[in-house]
Short mmCIF file of C-alpha atoms and ligand atoms in Angstrom, two decimals:
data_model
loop_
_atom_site.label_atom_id
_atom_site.label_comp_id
_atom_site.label_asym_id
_atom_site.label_seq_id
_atom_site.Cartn_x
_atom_site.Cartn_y
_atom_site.Cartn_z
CA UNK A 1 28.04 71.49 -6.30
CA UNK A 2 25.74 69.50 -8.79
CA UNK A 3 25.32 65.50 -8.59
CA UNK A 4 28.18 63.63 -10.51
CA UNK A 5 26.03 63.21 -13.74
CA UNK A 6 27.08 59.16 -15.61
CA UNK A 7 27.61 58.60 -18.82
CA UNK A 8 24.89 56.42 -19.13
CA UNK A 9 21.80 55.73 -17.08
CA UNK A 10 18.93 53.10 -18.46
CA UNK A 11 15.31 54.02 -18.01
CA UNK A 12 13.14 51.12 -16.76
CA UNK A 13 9.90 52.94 -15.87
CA UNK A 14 7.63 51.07 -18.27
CA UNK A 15 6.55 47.53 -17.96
CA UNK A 16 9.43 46.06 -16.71
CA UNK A 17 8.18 45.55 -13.02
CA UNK A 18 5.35 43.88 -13.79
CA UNK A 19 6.87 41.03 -16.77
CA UNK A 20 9.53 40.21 -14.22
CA UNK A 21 6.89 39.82 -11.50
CA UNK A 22 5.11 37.79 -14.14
CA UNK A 23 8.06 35.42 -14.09
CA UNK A 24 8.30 34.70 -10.63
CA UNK A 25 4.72 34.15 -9.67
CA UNK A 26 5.21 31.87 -12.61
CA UNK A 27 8.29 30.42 -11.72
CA UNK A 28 9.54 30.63 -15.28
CA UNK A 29 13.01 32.27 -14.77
CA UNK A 30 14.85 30.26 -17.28
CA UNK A 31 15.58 30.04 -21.02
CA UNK A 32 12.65 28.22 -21.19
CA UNK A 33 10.13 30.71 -20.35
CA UNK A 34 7.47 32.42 -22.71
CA UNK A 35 9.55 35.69 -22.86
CA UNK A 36 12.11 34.40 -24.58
CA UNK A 37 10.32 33.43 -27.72
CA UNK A 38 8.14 36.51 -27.46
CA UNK A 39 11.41 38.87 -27.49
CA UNK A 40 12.61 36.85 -29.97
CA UNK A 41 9.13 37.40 -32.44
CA UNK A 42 8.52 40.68 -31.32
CA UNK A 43 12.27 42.21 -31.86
CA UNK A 44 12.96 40.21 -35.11
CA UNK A 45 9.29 42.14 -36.88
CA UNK A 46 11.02 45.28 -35.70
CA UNK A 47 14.38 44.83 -37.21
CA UNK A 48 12.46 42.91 -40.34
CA UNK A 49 13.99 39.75 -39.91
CA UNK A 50 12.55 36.28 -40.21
CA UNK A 51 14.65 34.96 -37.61
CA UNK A 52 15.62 36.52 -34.05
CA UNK A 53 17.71 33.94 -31.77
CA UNK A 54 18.36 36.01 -28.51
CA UNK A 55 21.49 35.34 -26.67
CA UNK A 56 23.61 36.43 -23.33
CA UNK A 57 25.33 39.38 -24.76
CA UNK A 58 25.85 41.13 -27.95
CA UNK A 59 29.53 39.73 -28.00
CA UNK A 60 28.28 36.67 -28.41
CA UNK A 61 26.27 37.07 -31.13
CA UNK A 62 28.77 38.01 -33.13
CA UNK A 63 30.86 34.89 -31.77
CA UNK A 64 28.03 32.99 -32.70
CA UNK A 65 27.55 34.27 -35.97
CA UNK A 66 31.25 33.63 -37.09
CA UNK A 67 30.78 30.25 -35.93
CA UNK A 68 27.49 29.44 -37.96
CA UNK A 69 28.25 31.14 -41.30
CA UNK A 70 31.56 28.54 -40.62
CA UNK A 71 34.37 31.05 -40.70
CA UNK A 72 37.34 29.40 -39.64
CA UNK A 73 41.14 28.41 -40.10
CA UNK A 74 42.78 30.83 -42.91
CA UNK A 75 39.76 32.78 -43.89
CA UNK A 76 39.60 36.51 -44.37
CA UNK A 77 37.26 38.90 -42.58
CA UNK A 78 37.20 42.78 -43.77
CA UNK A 79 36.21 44.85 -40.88
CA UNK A 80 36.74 48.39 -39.76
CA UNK A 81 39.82 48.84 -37.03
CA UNK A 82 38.03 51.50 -35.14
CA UNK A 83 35.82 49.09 -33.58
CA UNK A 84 35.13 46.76 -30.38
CA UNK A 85 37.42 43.99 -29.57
CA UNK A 86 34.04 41.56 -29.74
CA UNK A 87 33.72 41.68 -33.37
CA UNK A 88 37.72 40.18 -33.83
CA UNK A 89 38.03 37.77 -30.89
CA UNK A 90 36.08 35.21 -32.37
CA UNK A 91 37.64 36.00 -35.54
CA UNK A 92 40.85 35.01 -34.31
CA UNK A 93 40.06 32.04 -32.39
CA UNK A 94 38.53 30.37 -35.55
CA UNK A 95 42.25 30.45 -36.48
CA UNK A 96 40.90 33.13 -39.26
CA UNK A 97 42.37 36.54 -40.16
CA UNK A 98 40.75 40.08 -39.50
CA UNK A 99 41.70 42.44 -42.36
CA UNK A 100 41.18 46.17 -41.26
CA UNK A 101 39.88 49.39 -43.45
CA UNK A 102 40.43 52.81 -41.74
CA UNK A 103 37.41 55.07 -41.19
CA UNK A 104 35.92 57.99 -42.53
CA UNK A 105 36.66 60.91 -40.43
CA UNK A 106 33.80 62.73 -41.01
CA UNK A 107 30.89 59.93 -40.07
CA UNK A 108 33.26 57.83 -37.85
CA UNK A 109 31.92 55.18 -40.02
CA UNK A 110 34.17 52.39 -41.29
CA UNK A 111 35.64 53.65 -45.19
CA UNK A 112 33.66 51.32 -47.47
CA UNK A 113 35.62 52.36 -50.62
CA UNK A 114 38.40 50.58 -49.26
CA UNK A 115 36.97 46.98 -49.00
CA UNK A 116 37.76 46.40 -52.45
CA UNK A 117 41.67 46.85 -52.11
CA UNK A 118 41.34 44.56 -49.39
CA UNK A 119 39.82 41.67 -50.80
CA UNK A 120 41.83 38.30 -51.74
CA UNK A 121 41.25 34.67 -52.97
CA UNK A 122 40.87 33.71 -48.47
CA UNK A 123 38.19 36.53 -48.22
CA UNK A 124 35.33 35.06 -46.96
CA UNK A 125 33.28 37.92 -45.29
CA UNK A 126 32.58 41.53 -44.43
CA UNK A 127 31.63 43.02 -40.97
CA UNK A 128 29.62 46.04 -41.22
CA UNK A 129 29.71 47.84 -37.94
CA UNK A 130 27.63 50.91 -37.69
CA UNK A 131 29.10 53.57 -35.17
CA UNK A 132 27.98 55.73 -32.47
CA UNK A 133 24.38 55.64 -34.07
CA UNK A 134 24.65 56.88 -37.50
CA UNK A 135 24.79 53.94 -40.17
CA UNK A 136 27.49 52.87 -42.54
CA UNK A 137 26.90 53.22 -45.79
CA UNK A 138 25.74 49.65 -46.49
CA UNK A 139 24.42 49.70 -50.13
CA UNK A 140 28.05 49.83 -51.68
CA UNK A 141 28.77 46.73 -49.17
CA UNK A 142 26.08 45.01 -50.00
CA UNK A 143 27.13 45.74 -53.65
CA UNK A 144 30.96 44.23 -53.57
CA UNK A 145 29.96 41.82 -51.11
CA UNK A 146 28.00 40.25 -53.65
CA UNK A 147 30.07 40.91 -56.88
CA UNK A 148 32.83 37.96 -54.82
CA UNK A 149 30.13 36.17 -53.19
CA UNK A 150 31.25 37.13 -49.84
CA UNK A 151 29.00 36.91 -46.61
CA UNK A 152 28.08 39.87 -44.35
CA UNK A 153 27.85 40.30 -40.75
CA UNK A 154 26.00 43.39 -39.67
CA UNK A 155 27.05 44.19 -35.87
CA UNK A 156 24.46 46.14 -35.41
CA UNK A 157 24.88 46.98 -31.51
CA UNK A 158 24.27 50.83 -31.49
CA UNK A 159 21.38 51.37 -33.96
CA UNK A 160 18.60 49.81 -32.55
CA UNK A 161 15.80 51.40 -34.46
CA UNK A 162 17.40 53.10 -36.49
CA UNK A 163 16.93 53.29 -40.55
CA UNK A 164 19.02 52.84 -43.67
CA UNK A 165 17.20 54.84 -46.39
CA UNK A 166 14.47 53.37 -44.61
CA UNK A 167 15.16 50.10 -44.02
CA UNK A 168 16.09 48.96 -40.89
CA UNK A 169 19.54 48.18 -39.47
CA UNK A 170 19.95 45.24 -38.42
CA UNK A 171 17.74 43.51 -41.44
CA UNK A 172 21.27 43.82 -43.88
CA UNK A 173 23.37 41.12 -44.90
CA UNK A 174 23.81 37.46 -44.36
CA UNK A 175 23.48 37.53 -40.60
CA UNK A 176 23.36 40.58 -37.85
CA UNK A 177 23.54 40.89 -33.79
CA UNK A 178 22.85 43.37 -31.70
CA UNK A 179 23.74 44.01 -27.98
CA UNK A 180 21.12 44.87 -24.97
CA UNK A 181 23.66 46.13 -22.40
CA UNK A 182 22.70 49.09 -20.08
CA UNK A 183 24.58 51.45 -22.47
CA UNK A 184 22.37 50.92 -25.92
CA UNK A 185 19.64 51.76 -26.92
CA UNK A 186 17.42 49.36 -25.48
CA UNK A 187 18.32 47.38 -22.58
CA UNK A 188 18.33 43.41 -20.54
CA UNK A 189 20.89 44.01 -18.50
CA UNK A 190 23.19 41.84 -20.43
CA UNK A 191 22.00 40.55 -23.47
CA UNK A 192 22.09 39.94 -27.44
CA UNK A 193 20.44 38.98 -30.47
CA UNK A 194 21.37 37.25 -33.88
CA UNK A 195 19.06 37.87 -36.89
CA UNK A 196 19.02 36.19 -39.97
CA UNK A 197 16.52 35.45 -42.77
CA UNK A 198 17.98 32.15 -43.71
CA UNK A 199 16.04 29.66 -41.77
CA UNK A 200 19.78 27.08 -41.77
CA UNK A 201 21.63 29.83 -40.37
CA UNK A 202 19.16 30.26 -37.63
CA UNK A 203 18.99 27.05 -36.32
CA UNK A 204 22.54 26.62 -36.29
CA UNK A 205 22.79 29.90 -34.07
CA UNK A 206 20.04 27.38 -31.99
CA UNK A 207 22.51 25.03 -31.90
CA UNK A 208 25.22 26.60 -31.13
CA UNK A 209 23.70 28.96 -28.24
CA UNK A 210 22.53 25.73 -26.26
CA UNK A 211 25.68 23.59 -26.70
CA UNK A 212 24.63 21.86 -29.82
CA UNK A 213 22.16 19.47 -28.01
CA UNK A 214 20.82 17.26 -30.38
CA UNK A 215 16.59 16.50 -30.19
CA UNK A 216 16.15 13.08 -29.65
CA UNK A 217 19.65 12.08 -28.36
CA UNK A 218 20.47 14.96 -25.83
CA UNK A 219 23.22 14.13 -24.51
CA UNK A 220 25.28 13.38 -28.15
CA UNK A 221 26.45 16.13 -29.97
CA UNK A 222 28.07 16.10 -33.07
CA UNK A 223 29.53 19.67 -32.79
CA UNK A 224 30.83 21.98 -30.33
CA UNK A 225 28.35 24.74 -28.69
CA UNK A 226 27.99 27.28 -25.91
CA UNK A 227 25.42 27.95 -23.40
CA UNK A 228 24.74 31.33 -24.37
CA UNK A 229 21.07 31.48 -23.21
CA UNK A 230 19.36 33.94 -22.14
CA UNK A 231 17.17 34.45 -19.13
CA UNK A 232 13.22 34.90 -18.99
CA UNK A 233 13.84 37.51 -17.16
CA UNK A 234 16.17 39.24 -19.13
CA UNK A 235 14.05 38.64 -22.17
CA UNK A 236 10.85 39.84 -19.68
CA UNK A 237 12.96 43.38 -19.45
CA UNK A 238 13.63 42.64 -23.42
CA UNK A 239 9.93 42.91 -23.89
CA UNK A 240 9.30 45.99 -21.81
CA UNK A 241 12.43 47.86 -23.44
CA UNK A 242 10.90 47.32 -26.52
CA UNK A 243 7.79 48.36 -26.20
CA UNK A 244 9.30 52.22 -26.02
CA UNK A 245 12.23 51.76 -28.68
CA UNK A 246 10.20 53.90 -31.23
CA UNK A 247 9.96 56.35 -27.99
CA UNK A 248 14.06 55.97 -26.63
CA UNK A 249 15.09 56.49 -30.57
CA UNK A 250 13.45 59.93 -31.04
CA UNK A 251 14.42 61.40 -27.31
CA UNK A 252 17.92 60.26 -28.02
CA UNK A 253 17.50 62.09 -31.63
CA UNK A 254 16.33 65.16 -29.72
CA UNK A 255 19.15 64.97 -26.96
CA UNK A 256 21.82 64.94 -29.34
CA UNK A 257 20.03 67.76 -31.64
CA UNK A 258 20.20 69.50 -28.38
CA UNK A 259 24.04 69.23 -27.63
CA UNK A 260 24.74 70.21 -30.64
CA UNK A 261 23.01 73.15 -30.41
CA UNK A 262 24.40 74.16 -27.30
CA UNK A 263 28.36 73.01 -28.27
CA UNK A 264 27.83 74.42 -31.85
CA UNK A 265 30.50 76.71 -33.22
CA UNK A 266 33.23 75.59 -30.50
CA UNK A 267 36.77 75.85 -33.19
CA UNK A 268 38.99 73.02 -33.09
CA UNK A 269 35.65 70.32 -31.98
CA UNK A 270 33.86 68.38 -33.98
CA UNK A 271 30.47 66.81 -33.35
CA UNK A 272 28.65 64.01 -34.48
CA UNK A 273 27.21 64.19 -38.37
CA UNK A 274 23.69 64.81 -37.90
CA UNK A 275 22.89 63.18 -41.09
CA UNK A 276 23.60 61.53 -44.43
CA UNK A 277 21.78 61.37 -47.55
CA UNK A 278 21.03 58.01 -46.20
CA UNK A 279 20.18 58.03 -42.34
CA UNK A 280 19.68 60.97 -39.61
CA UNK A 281 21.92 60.45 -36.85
CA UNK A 282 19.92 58.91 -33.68
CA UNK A 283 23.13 59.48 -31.46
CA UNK A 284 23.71 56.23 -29.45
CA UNK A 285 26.47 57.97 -27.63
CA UNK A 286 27.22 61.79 -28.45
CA UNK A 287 31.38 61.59 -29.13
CA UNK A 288 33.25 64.90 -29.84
CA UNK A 289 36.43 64.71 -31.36
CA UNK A 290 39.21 67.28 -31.06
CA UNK A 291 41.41 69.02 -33.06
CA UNK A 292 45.10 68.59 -32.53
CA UNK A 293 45.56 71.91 -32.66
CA UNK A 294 43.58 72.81 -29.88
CA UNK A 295 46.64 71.80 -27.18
CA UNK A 296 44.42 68.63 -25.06
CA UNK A 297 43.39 65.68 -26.09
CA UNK A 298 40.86 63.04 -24.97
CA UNK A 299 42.49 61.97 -22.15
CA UNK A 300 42.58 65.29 -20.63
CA UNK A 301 39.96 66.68 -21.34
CA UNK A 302 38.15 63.41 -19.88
CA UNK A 303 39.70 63.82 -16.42
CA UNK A 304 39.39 67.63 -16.29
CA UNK A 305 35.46 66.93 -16.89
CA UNK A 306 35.49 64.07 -14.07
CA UNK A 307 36.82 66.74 -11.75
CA UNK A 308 33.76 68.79 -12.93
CA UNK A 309 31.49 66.00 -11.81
CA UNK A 310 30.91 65.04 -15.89
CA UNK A 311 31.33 61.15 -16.52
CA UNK A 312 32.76 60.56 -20.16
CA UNK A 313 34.23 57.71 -22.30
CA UNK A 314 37.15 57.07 -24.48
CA UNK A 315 36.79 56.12 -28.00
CA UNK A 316 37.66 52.95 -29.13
CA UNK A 317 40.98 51.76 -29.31
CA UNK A 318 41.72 50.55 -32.82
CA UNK A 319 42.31 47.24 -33.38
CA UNK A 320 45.55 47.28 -35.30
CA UNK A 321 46.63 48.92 -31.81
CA UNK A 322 45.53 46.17 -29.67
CA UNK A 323 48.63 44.73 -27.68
CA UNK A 324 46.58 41.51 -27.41
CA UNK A 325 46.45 41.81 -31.66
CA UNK A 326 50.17 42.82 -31.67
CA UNK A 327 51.53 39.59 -29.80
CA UNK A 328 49.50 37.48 -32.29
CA UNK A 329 51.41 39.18 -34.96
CA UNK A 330 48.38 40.80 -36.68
CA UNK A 331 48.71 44.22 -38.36
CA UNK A 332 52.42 44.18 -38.41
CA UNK A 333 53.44 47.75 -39.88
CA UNK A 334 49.91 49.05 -41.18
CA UNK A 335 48.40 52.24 -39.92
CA UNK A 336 45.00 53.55 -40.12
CA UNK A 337 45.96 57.44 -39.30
CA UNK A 338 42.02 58.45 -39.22
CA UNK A 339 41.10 55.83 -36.41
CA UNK A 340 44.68 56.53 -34.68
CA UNK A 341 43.26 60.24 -34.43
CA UNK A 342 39.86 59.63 -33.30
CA UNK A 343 41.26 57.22 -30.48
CA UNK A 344 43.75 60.32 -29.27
CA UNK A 345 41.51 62.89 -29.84
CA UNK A 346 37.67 61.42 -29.12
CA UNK A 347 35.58 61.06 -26.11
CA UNK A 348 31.73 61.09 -25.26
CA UNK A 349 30.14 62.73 -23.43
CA UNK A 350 26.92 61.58 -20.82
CA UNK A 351 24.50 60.47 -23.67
CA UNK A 352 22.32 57.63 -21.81
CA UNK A 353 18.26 57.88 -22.18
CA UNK A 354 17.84 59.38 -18.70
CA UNK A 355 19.51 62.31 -19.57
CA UNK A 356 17.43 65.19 -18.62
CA UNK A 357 17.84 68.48 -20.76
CA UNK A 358 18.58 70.37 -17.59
CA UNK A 359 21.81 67.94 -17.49
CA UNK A 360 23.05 68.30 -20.71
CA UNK A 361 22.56 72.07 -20.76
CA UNK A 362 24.89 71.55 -17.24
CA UNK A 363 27.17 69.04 -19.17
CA UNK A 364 27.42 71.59 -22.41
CA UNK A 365 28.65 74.34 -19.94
CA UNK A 366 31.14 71.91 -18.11
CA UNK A 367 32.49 71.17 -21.96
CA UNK A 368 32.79 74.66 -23.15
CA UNK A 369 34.35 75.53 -19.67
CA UNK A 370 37.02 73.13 -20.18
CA UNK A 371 37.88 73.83 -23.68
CA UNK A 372 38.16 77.22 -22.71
CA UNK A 373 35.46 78.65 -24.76
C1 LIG B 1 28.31 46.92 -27.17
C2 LIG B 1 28.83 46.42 -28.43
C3 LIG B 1 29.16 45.07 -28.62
C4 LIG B 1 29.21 44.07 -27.49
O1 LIG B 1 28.06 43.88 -26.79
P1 LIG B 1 28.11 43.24 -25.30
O2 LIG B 1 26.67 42.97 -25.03
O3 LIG B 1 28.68 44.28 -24.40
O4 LIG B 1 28.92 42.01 -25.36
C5 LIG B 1 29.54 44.65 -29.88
N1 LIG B 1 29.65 45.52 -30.90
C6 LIG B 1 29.39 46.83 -30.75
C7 LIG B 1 29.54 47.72 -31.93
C8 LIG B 1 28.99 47.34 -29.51
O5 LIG B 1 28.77 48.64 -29.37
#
């Protein structure tokens, strides 16, 4: 019997020991410490962003974001329904309204070309999401975005490093965050980032992370904040992570060129796009999706691969489907019937950066075995 192989694994073999020792012989453990601003500098260049404003996870950067670009009671946001409930919660608590587009079923990617049908007088933003590492299409965004004057949020959470006919994600739009939990690309633990070029924006994000403490008269605030700091030693890890990003993007490019390689040709399953005419997929998470016609779906399949000793992971549940959404009265009667079948029909498969090829050429058998081919 082979080890129980995870979904996901982080590697933390570089430099990470020695900036968290760094911390404690220095005693510098807070929000305070030097790796905080040094994450901050170093991860902003990367993403080409003037501003980086690291926070405690990547759900609340995007809570944070919503909050500084003042989205609030009655306003519109245009996102994509297959997505994570982080990028609607704060959404809804402003008192404003998510407005959903369906996906594209062939990059998983929310459907850009129907923003437009979905814009109103209340529209006040767009949230780009890029999926599963391959990048939405963001120049047509950008385009309509700017023909109403709306703002853009770029959640940017599963392409770290990644390009956008060269440019990289994360530098799009009005404001973007990305996530540093053990599952993406690069890793604190728990951990996120806003980035913004508009030097009002960041400081607001400032603000707003460290409960809108005012200089000079600390203890009055004039607004409503969080403490959404993050750590020195998080940010220590941050550093170290970093450092191999260029390194973590191009194994995870070659892991998932390997699966599909080895799943290739399977009827009734379809893998990941490995490119666009704008972006190569880097594979965050390598997600099959199943045919209907093929007589299992996710669910299934998922547990018949645990019982192999495989660990996988649903896709996401669509937001329109969200019980949580439904008892707020959202989405009442719409349908998105491509993000309805990736839910039934998608999983993913163990994808994390440990991966060795010896495992995935054990979790490609385990997969063929089960869909009987
Ligand atoms: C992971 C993720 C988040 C949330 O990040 P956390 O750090 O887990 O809060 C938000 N958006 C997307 C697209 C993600 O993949």
């Amino acid at each position: 019997m082979n080890k129980f192989i995870p979904v996901n694994e982080p590697l933390l073999d570089g430099n990470e020991k020695k900036y968290l020792i760094e911390c404690i012989d220095s005693g510098w453990i807070s929000s305070e410490g030097p790796f905080v601003a040094l994450f901050e500098e170093k991860f902003s260049q990367k993403v080409n962003r003037r501003f980086g404003i690291a926070v405690s996870n990547g759900t609340a950067a995007i809570d944070v974001a919503i909050e500084a670009l003042g989205i609030g009671p009655g306003d519109e946001v245009i996102l994509p329904t297959f997505t994570i409930i982080s990028c609607v919660s704060q959404i809804v608590r402003s008192g404003a309204i998510p407005v959903l587009v369906d996906s594209d079923p062939i990059t998983w990617n929310m459907d850009v070309s129907q923003i437009r049908s979905k814009i109103t007088p209340k529209t006040k933003a767009i949230m780009i999401v890029h999926i599963y590492g391959l990048p939405v299409d963001v120049d047509p965004v950008l385009a309509v975005a700017k023909e109403y004057g709306l703002k853009v949020i770029e959640d940017a959470a599963e392409v770290h490093g990644q390009l956008y006919r060269g440019r990289p994600c994360g530098s799009f739009g009005d404001i973007s965050t990305f996530s540093f939990y053990p599952n993406k690309h690069i890793t604190t633990g728990e951990g996120g980032m806003v980035c913004t070029n508009d030097e009002g924006l960041a400081q607001k994000v400032r603000d707003l992370r460290n409960l809108c403490f005012q200089p000079g008269k600390r203890f009055i605030h004039e607004r409503l904040g969080w403490n959404l700091r993050l750590t020195n030693l998080q940010a220590a890890i941050g550093v170290a992570q970093l450092e191999r990003l260029d390194e973590f993007t191009k194994r995870k490019q070659l892991m998932g060129r390997q699966y599909t390689e080895l799943l290739g040709g399977i009827s009734g399953v379809q893998l990941p796009l490995a490119r666009t005419d704008y972006a190569d997929n880097i594979y965050w998470v390598y997600g099959l999706v199943l045919n209907e016609d093929l007589g299992i779906n996710a669910e299934t399949a998922m547990q018949k691969l645990l019982d192999k000793g495989v660990g996988c992971r649903p896709f996401f549940y669509p937001m329109h489907q969200q019980p949580v959404m439904k008892n707020k009265g959202f989405f009442k009667g719409e349908s998105f019937p491509v993000a309805e079948h990736m839910y039934k029909n998608g999983f993913y498969i163990p994808s994390g950066i440990a991966l060795t090829e010896d495992q995935i050429q054990q979790v490609s058998k385990k997969v063929r075995e089960v869909l009987g081919t």
